[in-house]
Amino acid sequence: DVKVTQSSRYLVKRTGEKVFLECVQDMDHENMFWYRQDPGLGLRLIYFSYDVKMKEKGDIPEGYSVSREKKERFSLILESASTNQTSMYLCASSSRQGNTEAFFGQGTRLTVV
Amino acid sequence: GENVEQHPSTLSVQEGDSAVIKCTYSDSASNYFPWYKQELGKRPQLIIDIRSNVGEKKDQRIAVTLNKTAKHFSLHITETQPEDSAVYFCAATPYGGSQGNLIFGKGTKLSVKP
């Protein structure tokens, strides 16, 4: 059974703080993604990685960075959290072979106050 | 980059009726089109997908059709049940150095009334 696990379900941070969201998958997937989910806006891609140390910007990378030092772990970093980054963050992973299903984590509800 | 448009944003049907959700995409190189269902408070999960070499795929009450010429694909749910109530997302995968990069539509909130 595929597992994609995000480190926190709920997180409250102050404006200006550096925030780390962690995601771990146990299926040896090459691809990992970070999405942001807001009502009416769907799932917007922030960053994705197709290999260790590789990353590509998605549609809304501003204010975020990522790190992938190990294949199973993909971190999303908010360098200086702002209130407009209050959102649900979803991590996902998929195999690179033949365009296959993406498996999602349970999500992290981040509130920036 | 790829852009996926999804309609309608909300859909309400009576139990037993059919529901149709439509998506269009912009990148003609996209070749993989999955549909995800997200129940309230849960993570999105794949319900059906289609690849560009296939025009239609069916799995029990769910079917997906793909028109590559028009760059649109649709989800069809027949004999809807209250447990079909959820948000449905379509997605498309573009090629070009980005393997498996999924771009999603904005979602359709389906309500099935008993």
Coordinates of N, CA, C and O in Angstrom, one line a residue, chain B:
Chain B
G1 N 3.1 26.9 -20.9 CA 2.9 25.7 -20.2 C 1.4 25.2 -20.4 O 0.6 25.9 -21.0
E2 N 1.2 24.0 -19.9 CA -0.2 23.4 -20.0 C -1.2 24.2 -19.2 O -0.9 24.7 -18.1
N3 N -2.4 24.3 -19.7 CA -3.5 24.9 -19.0 C -4.7 24.0 -19.1 O -5.0 23.5 -20.2
V4 N -5.4 23.7 -18.0 CA -6.5 22.8 -18.0 C -7.7 23.6 -17.5 O -7.7 24.1 -16.4
E5 N -8.8 23.6 -18.3 CA -10.0 24.3 -17.9 C -11.1 23.2 -17.6 O -11.2 22.2 -18.4
Q6 N -11.8 23.4 -16.5 CA -12.8 22.4 -16.1 C -14.1 23.0 -15.9 O -14.2 24.1 -15.3
H7 N -15.2 22.3 -16.4 CA -16.6 22.9 -16.2 C -17.6 21.7 -16.0 O -17.4 20.6 -16.6
P8 N -18.6 21.9 -15.2 CA -18.9 23.1 -14.5 C -18.1 23.1 -13.1 O -17.5 22.1 -12.8
S9 N -18.2 24.2 -12.4 CA -17.5 24.3 -11.1 C -18.4 23.6 -10.0 O -17.9 23.1 -9.1
T10 N -19.7 23.6 -10.2 CA -20.6 22.9 -9.3 C -21.7 22.2 -10.2 O -22.1 22.7 -11.2
L11 N -22.1 21.0 -9.7 CA -23.1 20.2 -10.4 C -23.9 19.5 -9.4 O -23.4 18.8 -8.5
S12 N -25.2 19.7 -9.5 CA -26.2 19.0 -8.6 C -27.1 18.1 -9.4 O -27.7 18.6 -10.4
V13 N -27.2 16.9 -9.0 CA -28.1 15.9 -9.7 C -28.9 15.1 -8.7 O -28.5 15.0 -7.5
Q14 N -29.9 14.5 -9.2 CA -30.7 13.6 -8.4 C -30.1 12.2 -8.5 O -29.6 11.8 -9.5
E15 N -30.2 11.5 -7.4 CA -29.8 10.2 -7.3 C -30.3 9.4 -8.5 O -31.5 9.4 -8.8
G16 N -29.5 8.6 -9.2 CA -29.9 7.8 -10.3 C -29.7 8.5 -11.7 O -29.6 7.8 -12.7
D17 N -29.5 9.8 -11.6 CA -29.3 10.6 -12.9 C -27.8 10.4 -13.3 O -27.0 9.9 -12.5
S18 N -27.5 10.9 -14.5 CA -26.1 10.9 -14.9 C -25.4 12.2 -14.7 O -26.1 13.3 -14.6
A19 N -24.1 12.2 -14.5 CA -23.4 13.5 -14.3 C -22.2 13.5 -15.4 O -21.6 12.5 -15.6
V20 N -22.0 14.7 -16.0 CA -20.9 14.8 -16.9 C -20.1 16.0 -16.6 O -20.6 17.1 -16.3
I21 N -18.8 15.8 -16.5 CA -17.8 16.9 -16.2 C -16.9 17.0 -17.4 O -16.4 16.0 -17.9
K22 N -16.6 18.2 -17.9 CA -15.8 18.4 -19.1 C -14.5 19.2 -18.8 O -14.5 20.1 -18.0
C23 N -13.5 18.8 -19.5 CA -12.2 19.5 -19.4 C -11.6 19.7 -20.7 O -11.7 18.9 -21.6
T24 N -10.9 20.8 -20.9 CA -10.1 21.1 -22.1 C -8.7 21.3 -21.7 O -8.4 21.8 -20.5
Y25 N -7.7 21.0 -22.5 CA -6.3 21.3 -22.3 C -5.7 22.0 -23.4 O -6.2 22.0 -24.5
S26 N -4.5 22.6 -23.2 CA -3.9 23.5 -24.2 C -2.8 22.8 -24.9 O -2.5 23.1 -26.1
D27 N -2.0 21.9 -24.2 CA -0.8 21.4 -24.8 C -1.1 20.1 -25.6 O -1.5 19.1 -25.0
S28 N -1.0 20.2 -26.9 CA -1.3 19.0 -27.7 C -0.4 17.9 -27.5 O -0.7 16.7 -27.9
A29 N 0.7 18.1 -26.8 CA 1.7 17.0 -26.5 C 1.3 16.2 -25.3 O 1.9 15.2 -25.0
S30 N 0.3 16.7 -24.5 CA -0.2 15.9 -23.3 C -0.7 14.6 -23.7 O -1.4 14.5 -24.8
N31 N -0.4 13.5 -23.0 CA -0.8 12.2 -23.4 C -1.4 11.4 -22.3 O -1.6 10.2 -22.5
Y32 N -1.6 12.0 -21.1 CA -2.1 11.2 -20.0 C -3.1 12.1 -19.2 O -2.8 13.2 -18.9
F33 N -4.3 11.5 -19.0 CA -5.4 12.3 -18.5 C -6.1 11.6 -17.4 O -7.0 10.8 -17.6
P34 N -5.7 11.9 -16.1 CA -6.4 11.2 -15.0 C -7.5 12.0 -14.4 O -7.6 13.2 -14.6
W35 N -8.4 11.3 -13.7 CA -9.5 12.0 -12.9 C -9.3 11.6 -11.5 O -9.2 10.4 -11.2
Y36 N -9.4 12.6 -10.6 CA -9.3 12.3 -9.2 C -10.6 12.8 -8.5 O -11.2 13.7 -8.8
K37 N -10.9 12.0 -7.4 CA -12.1 12.3 -6.6 C -11.6 12.7 -5.2 O -10.7 12.0 -4.6
Q38 N -12.1 13.8 -4.7 CA -11.7 14.2 -3.3 C -12.9 14.3 -2.4 O -13.7 15.3 -2.6
E39 N -13.1 13.4 -1.5 CA -14.2 13.5 -0.6 C -13.8 14.5 0.5 O -12.6 14.8 0.7
L40 N -14.8 15.1 1.2 CA -14.6 16.1 2.2 C -13.6 15.7 3.2 O -13.8 14.7 3.9
G41 N -12.5 16.5 3.4 CA -11.5 16.2 4.4 C -10.6 15.1 4.1 O -9.7 14.7 4.9
K42 N -10.6 14.6 2.9 CA -9.7 13.5 2.5 C -8.8 13.9 1.3 O -9.0 15.0 0.7
R43 N -7.8 13.1 1.1 CA -6.9 13.4 0.0 C -7.5 13.0 -1.4 O -8.3 12.1 -1.4
P44 N -7.1 13.6 -2.4 CA -7.5 13.2 -3.8 C -7.1 11.8 -4.1 O -6.0 11.4 -3.8
Q45 N -8.0 11.0 -4.7 CA -7.6 9.7 -5.1 C -8.0 9.4 -6.6 O -9.1 9.9 -7.0
L46 N -7.2 8.7 -7.3 CA -7.5 8.4 -8.7 C -8.7 7.5 -8.9 O -8.8 6.5 -8.1
I47 N -9.6 7.9 -9.8 CA -10.7 7.0 -10.0 C -10.7 6.4 -11.4 O -11.2 5.3 -11.6
I48 N -10.1 7.1 -12.4 CA -10.0 6.6 -13.7 C -9.0 7.4 -14.5 O -8.8 8.6 -14.1
D49 N -8.3 6.8 -15.5 CA -7.4 7.6 -16.3 C -7.5 7.1 -17.7 O -8.0 6.0 -18.0
I50 N -7.0 7.9 -18.6 CA -7.0 7.6 -20.0 C -5.7 8.1 -20.7 O -5.2 9.1 -20.3
R51 N -5.2 7.3 -21.6 CA -4.0 7.7 -22.3 C -4.4 8.1 -23.8 O -5.4 7.7 -24.3
S52 N -3.5 8.8 -24.4 CA -3.9 9.4 -25.7 C -4.1 8.5 -26.8 O -4.7 8.8 -27.8
N53 N -3.7 7.2 -26.7 CA -3.9 6.2 -27.7 C -5.3 5.5 -27.6 O -5.6 4.6 -28.4
V54 N -6.1 6.0 -26.6 CA -7.4 5.4 -26.4 C -8.5 6.5 -26.4 O -8.2 7.6 -25.9
G55 N -9.6 6.2 -27.0 CA -10.7 7.3 -27.1 C -11.7 7.2 -26.0 O -12.3 8.2 -25.7
E56 N -11.8 6.0 -25.4 CA -12.8 5.9 -24.3 C -12.4 4.8 -23.4 O -11.8 3.8 -23.8
K57 N -12.7 4.9 -22.1 CA -12.4 3.9 -21.1 C -13.5 3.9 -20.1 O -14.1 4.9 -19.7
K58 N -13.9 2.6 -19.7 CA -15.1 2.5 -18.8 C -14.7 1.6 -17.6 O -14.0 0.6 -17.8
D59 N -15.2 2.0 -16.5 CA -15.0 1.2 -15.3 C -16.3 1.2 -14.5 O -16.5 2.2 -13.7
Q60 N -17.1 0.3 -14.6 CA -18.4 0.2 -14.0 C -19.3 1.4 -14.3 O -19.6 1.6 -15.5
R61 N -19.6 2.2 -13.3 CA -20.5 3.4 -13.6 C -19.7 4.6 -14.1 O -20.3 5.6 -14.4
I62 N -18.4 4.5 -14.2 CA -17.6 5.7 -14.6 C -17.0 5.4 -16.0 O -16.5 4.3 -16.2
A63 N -17.0 6.5 -16.8 CA -16.4 6.4 -18.1 C -15.7 7.7 -18.4 O -16.1 8.8 -17.9
V64 N -14.6 7.6 -19.2 CA -13.9 8.8 -19.6 C -13.8 8.8 -21.1 O -13.5 7.7 -21.7
T65 N -14.0 9.9 -21.8 CA -13.8 10.0 -23.2 C -12.8 11.0 -23.5 O -12.6 12.0 -22.8
L66 N -12.0 10.9 -24.6 CA -11.0 11.8 -25.0 C -11.1 12.1 -26.5 O -11.2 11.2 -27.3
N67 N -11.0 13.4 -26.8 CA -11.0 13.8 -28.2 C -9.7 14.6 -28.3 O -9.6 15.8 -28.0
K68 N -8.7 14.0 -28.9 CA -7.4 14.7 -29.0 C -7.4 15.8 -30.0 O -6.7 16.8 -29.9
T69 N -8.2 15.7 -31.0 CA -8.3 16.7 -32.1 C -8.8 18.0 -31.4 O -8.3 19.1 -31.7
A70 N -9.9 17.9 -30.6 CA -10.5 19.0 -30.0 C -9.8 19.4 -28.7 O -10.1 20.4 -28.1
K71 N -8.9 18.5 -28.2 CA -8.2 18.7 -26.9 C -9.2 18.8 -25.8 O -9.2 19.8 -25.0
H72 N -10.1 17.9 -25.7 CA -11.0 17.9 -24.5 C -11.3 16.4 -24.1 O -11.2 15.5 -24.9
F73 N -11.6 16.3 -22.8 CA -11.9 15.0 -22.3 C -13.0 15.1 -21.2 O -13.1 16.2 -20.7
S74 N -13.8 14.1 -21.0 CA -14.9 14.2 -20.2 C -15.1 13.0 -19.3 O -14.7 11.9 -19.6
L75 N -15.6 13.3 -18.1 CA -15.9 12.2 -17.1 C -17.5 12.0 -17.1 O -18.2 13.0 -17.0
H76 N -17.9 10.8 -17.2 CA -19.3 10.4 -17.2 C -19.6 9.5 -16.0 O -18.9 8.4 -15.9
I77 N -20.5 9.9 -15.2 CA -20.9 9.0 -14.1 C -22.4 8.7 -14.3 O -23.2 9.6 -14.4
T78 N -22.7 7.4 -14.4 CA -24.1 7.0 -14.6 C -24.7 6.5 -13.3 O -23.9 6.1 -12.3
E79 N -26.0 6.5 -13.2 CA -26.7 6.0 -12.0 C -26.0 6.5 -10.7 O -25.6 5.7 -9.8
T80 N -26.0 7.8 -10.6 CA -25.3 8.4 -9.5 C -25.9 8.0 -8.1 O -27.1 7.8 -8.0
Q81 N -25.0 8.0 -7.1 CA -25.4 7.6 -5.8 C -24.9 8.7 -4.8 O -23.9 9.4 -5.2
P82 N -25.5 8.8 -3.7 CA -25.1 9.9 -2.7 C -23.6 9.8 -2.4 O -22.9 10.9 -2.2
E83 N -23.0 8.6 -2.4 CA -21.5 8.5 -2.1 C -20.7 9.0 -3.3 O -19.4 9.1 -3.1
D84 N -21.3 9.4 -4.4 CA -20.5 10.0 -5.5 C -20.3 11.5 -5.2 O -19.5 12.1 -5.9
S85 N -21.0 12.0 -4.2 CA -20.8 13.4 -3.9 C -19.4 13.7 -3.4 O -18.9 13.1 -2.5
A86 N -18.7 14.6 -4.1 CA -17.3 14.9 -3.8 C -16.9 16.0 -4.8 O -17.6 16.5 -5.6
V87 N -15.6 16.4 -4.7 CA -15.0 17.3 -5.7 C -14.2 16.4 -6.6 O -13.4 15.6 -6.2
Y88 N -14.4 16.6 -7.9 CA -13.7 15.9 -9.0 C -12.7 16.8 -9.7 O -13.1 17.9 -10.1
F89 N -11.5 16.3 -9.9 CA -10.5 17.1 -10.6 C -10.0 16.3 -11.8 O -9.7 15.1 -11.7
C90 N -9.9 17.0 -12.9 CA -9.3 16.4 -14.1 C -7.8 16.9 -14.1 O -7.5 17.9 -13.5
A91 N -7.0 16.3 -14.9 CA -5.6 16.7 -15.0 C -5.0 16.2 -16.3 O -5.6 15.3 -17.0
A92 N -3.9 16.9 -16.7 CA -3.2 16.5 -17.9 C -1.7 16.6 -17.7 O -1.3 17.4 -16.9
T93 N -1.0 15.7 -18.4 CA 0.4 15.7 -18.3 C 1.1 16.1 -19.5 O 0.9 15.5 -20.6
P94 N 1.9 17.2 -19.5 CA 2.6 17.7 -20.7 C 3.9 17.0 -20.8 O 4.5 16.6 -19.8
Y95 N 4.4 17.0 -22.0 CA 5.8 16.4 -22.2 C 6.8 17.6 -22.3 O 6.4 18.7 -22.3
G96 N 8.0 17.2 -22.5 CA 9.0 18.3 -22.8 C 9.9 18.5 -21.6 O 10.0 19.6 -21.0
G97 N 10.6 17.5 -21.2 CA 11.6 17.6 -20.1 C 10.9 17.5 -18.7 O 11.6 17.4 -17.7
S98 N 9.6 17.5 -18.6 CA 8.9 17.4 -17.4 C 8.1 16.1 -17.3 O 7.0 16.0 -17.8
Q99 N 8.7 15.1 -16.8 CA 8.0 13.8 -16.8 C 7.1 13.7 -15.6 O 7.4 13.8 -14.5
G100 N 5.8 13.4 -15.9 CA 4.8 13.1 -14.9 C 4.3 14.4 -14.2 O 3.7 14.3 -13.2
N101 N 4.6 15.5 -14.8 CA 4.1 16.8 -14.2 C 2.6 16.9 -14.4 O 2.2 17.2 -15.5
L102 N 1.8 16.8 -13.4 CA 0.4 16.9 -13.5 C -0.2 18.3 -13.3 O 0.1 18.9 -12.2
I103 N -0.9 18.8 -14.3 CA -1.6 20.1 -14.1 C -3.1 19.8 -14.0 O -3.7 19.1 -14.8
F104 N -3.7 20.4 -12.9 CA -5.1 20.1 -12.6 C -6.0 21.2 -13.0 O -5.6 22.4 -13.1
G105 N -7.3 20.8 -13.3 CA -8.3 21.8 -13.4 C -8.7 22.3 -12.1 O -8.2 21.8 -11.1
K106 N -9.7 23.2 -12.0 CA -10.0 23.8 -10.8 C -11.0 23.0 -9.9 O -11.4 23.4 -8.8
G107 N -11.5 22.0 -10.5 CA -12.4 21.1 -9.8 C -13.9 21.3 -10.0 O -14.3 22.4 -10.3
T108 N -14.7 20.3 -9.8 CA -16.1 20.3 -9.9 C -16.7 19.7 -8.6 O -16.4 18.5 -8.3
K109 N -17.5 20.5 -7.9 CA -18.2 19.9 -6.8 C -19.5 19.3 -7.2 O -20.4 20.0 -7.6
L110 N -19.5 18.0 -7.1 CA -20.7 17.2 -7.4 C -21.6 16.9 -6.2 O -21.0 16.4 -5.2
S111 N -22.8 17.3 -6.2 CA -23.7 16.9 -5.2 C -24.8 16.0 -5.7 O -25.5 16.4 -6.7
V112 N -25.0 14.9 -5.1 CA -26.0 13.9 -5.5 C -27.1 13.9 -4.4 O -26.9 13.5 -3.3
K113 N -28.3 14.3 -4.8 CA -29.4 14.4 -3.9 C -30.2 13.1 -3.8 O -30.7 12.7 -4.9
P114 N -30.4 12.6 -2.6 CA -31.2 11.3 -2.5 C -32.7 11.6 -2.8 O -33.2 12.7 -2.8

